[in-house]
Short mmCIF file of C-alpha atoms in Angstrom, two decimals:
data_model
loop_
_atom_site.label_atom_id
_atom_site.label_comp_id
_atom_site.label_asym_id
_atom_site.label_seq_id
_atom_site.Cartn_x
_atom_site.Cartn_y
_atom_site.Cartn_z
CA MET A 693 -0.55 14.58 3.06
CA LEU A 694 -3.00 11.76 2.53
CA LYS A 695 -5.64 11.76 -0.14
CA ARG A 696 -9.15 11.79 1.31
CA ASN A 697 -10.70 8.88 -0.57
CA GLY A 698 -11.51 5.28 0.25
CA CYS A 699 -13.41 3.89 3.21
CA ASP A 700 -13.79 5.44 6.67
CA HIS A 701 -10.70 3.59 7.96
CA LEU A 702 -8.54 5.03 5.20
CA ARG A 703 -10.02 8.53 5.48
CA ALA A 704 -9.33 8.52 9.25
CA LEU A 705 -5.56 8.38 8.74
CA THR A 706 -3.67 11.64 9.05
CA ASP A 707 -0.19 10.30 8.27
CA VAL A 708 1.49 7.09 7.13
CA ARG A 709 3.61 5.06 9.51
CA LEU A 710 6.57 3.25 7.97
CA SER A 711 9.38 1.23 9.50
CA ASP A 712 13.09 1.64 8.88
CA ALA A 713 13.74 -2.04 9.74
CA HIS A 714 12.76 -3.60 6.37
CA VAL A 715 12.18 -7.01 7.98
CA CYS A 716 9.10 -8.98 8.96
CA GLU A 717 9.17 -8.72 12.74
CA GLU A 718 7.69 -12.23 13.11
CA CYS A 719 9.65 -14.04 10.38
CA ILE A 720 12.94 -12.69 11.72
CA LYS A 721 12.22 -14.39 15.08
CA THR A 722 11.98 -17.84 13.46
CA GLY A 723 14.42 -17.40 10.58
CA ASP A 724 11.64 -17.60 7.98
CA ARG A 725 11.60 -15.76 4.64
CA TRP A 726 9.19 -13.16 3.34
CA LEU A 727 8.45 -11.59 -0.05
CA HIS A 728 7.00 -8.14 0.63
CA LEU A 729 6.47 -6.07 3.75
CA ARG A 730 3.46 -4.19 5.10
CA THR A 731 3.28 -1.79 8.06
CA CYS A 732 0.24 -1.68 10.35
CA GLN A 733 -1.09 1.85 10.55
CA THR A 734 -2.49 1.32 14.05
CA CYS A 735 0.56 -0.01 15.93
CA GLY A 736 3.44 0.35 13.46
CA VAL A 737 4.51 -3.30 13.32
CA THR A 738 5.99 -4.38 9.97
CA LEU A 739 5.02 -7.85 8.78
CA CYS A 740 5.01 -9.99 5.64
CA CYS A 741 2.34 -9.95 2.92
CA ASP A 742 -0.08 -12.65 1.76
CA SER A 743 2.36 -13.77 -0.96
CA SER A 744 4.77 -14.73 1.83
CA PRO A 745 4.51 -18.21 3.38
CA ASN A 746 3.43 -17.00 6.85
CA GLN A 747 1.11 -14.13 5.86
CA HIS A 748 1.85 -12.31 9.11
CA ALA A 749 0.17 -9.01 8.13
CA THR A 750 -3.18 -10.73 7.61
CA ARG A 751 -2.72 -12.82 10.76
CA HIS A 752 -2.06 -9.59 12.65
CA PHE A 753 -5.28 -8.06 11.32
CA LEU A 754 -7.29 -11.16 12.28
CA ALA A 755 -5.81 -11.18 15.80
CA THR A 756 -6.01 -7.43 16.50
CA GLY A 757 -8.62 -5.95 14.19
CA HIS A 758 -6.16 -3.25 13.09
CA PRO A 759 -7.71 -2.41 9.71
CA VAL A 760 -5.12 -0.59 7.58
CA ILE A 761 -1.64 -1.46 6.32
CA ALA A 762 0.79 0.44 4.12
CA SER A 763 3.20 -1.12 1.71
CA ALA A 764 6.66 -0.98 3.25
CA GLU A 765 8.33 -1.69 -0.07
CA PRO A 766 10.64 0.99 -1.52
CA GLY A 767 8.91 2.99 -4.23
CA GLU A 768 5.40 1.75 -3.34
CA ARG A 769 2.94 4.28 -1.89
CA TRP A 770 -0.41 2.65 -1.15
CA LEU A 771 -2.66 1.74 1.77
CA TRP A 772 -4.95 -1.29 2.09
CA CYS A 773 -8.00 -1.66 4.34
CA PHE A 774 -8.63 -5.29 5.33
CA VAL A 775 -12.18 -4.55 6.53
CA ASP A 776 -13.46 -2.83 3.40
CA GLU A 777 -11.01 -4.43 0.94
CA GLN A 778 -10.00 -1.07 -0.52
CA VAL A 779 -6.65 0.20 -1.69
CA VAL A 780 -5.68 3.84 -2.17
CA PRO A 781 -2.45 5.57 -3.15
CA TYR A 782 -1.00 8.16 -0.81
#
């Protein structure tokens, strides 16, 4: 169950979507590398973080407006809202 704190985008979530793939879906197409993975909570795509060369998760937000991502890293349990720049554990 999600904690009910953070911005409206974070509070609107009822569950957390995670991928079993453990790859950046865009980097894998071009053979690029990534550092950490994030999963979009609107459409479920898993993409690389801003520390990665291609920053696909942020590019996805800018292209789609999908506001919230979850860390897809093992052992990490947090959500980030791009719009309100807020992070919350779940």
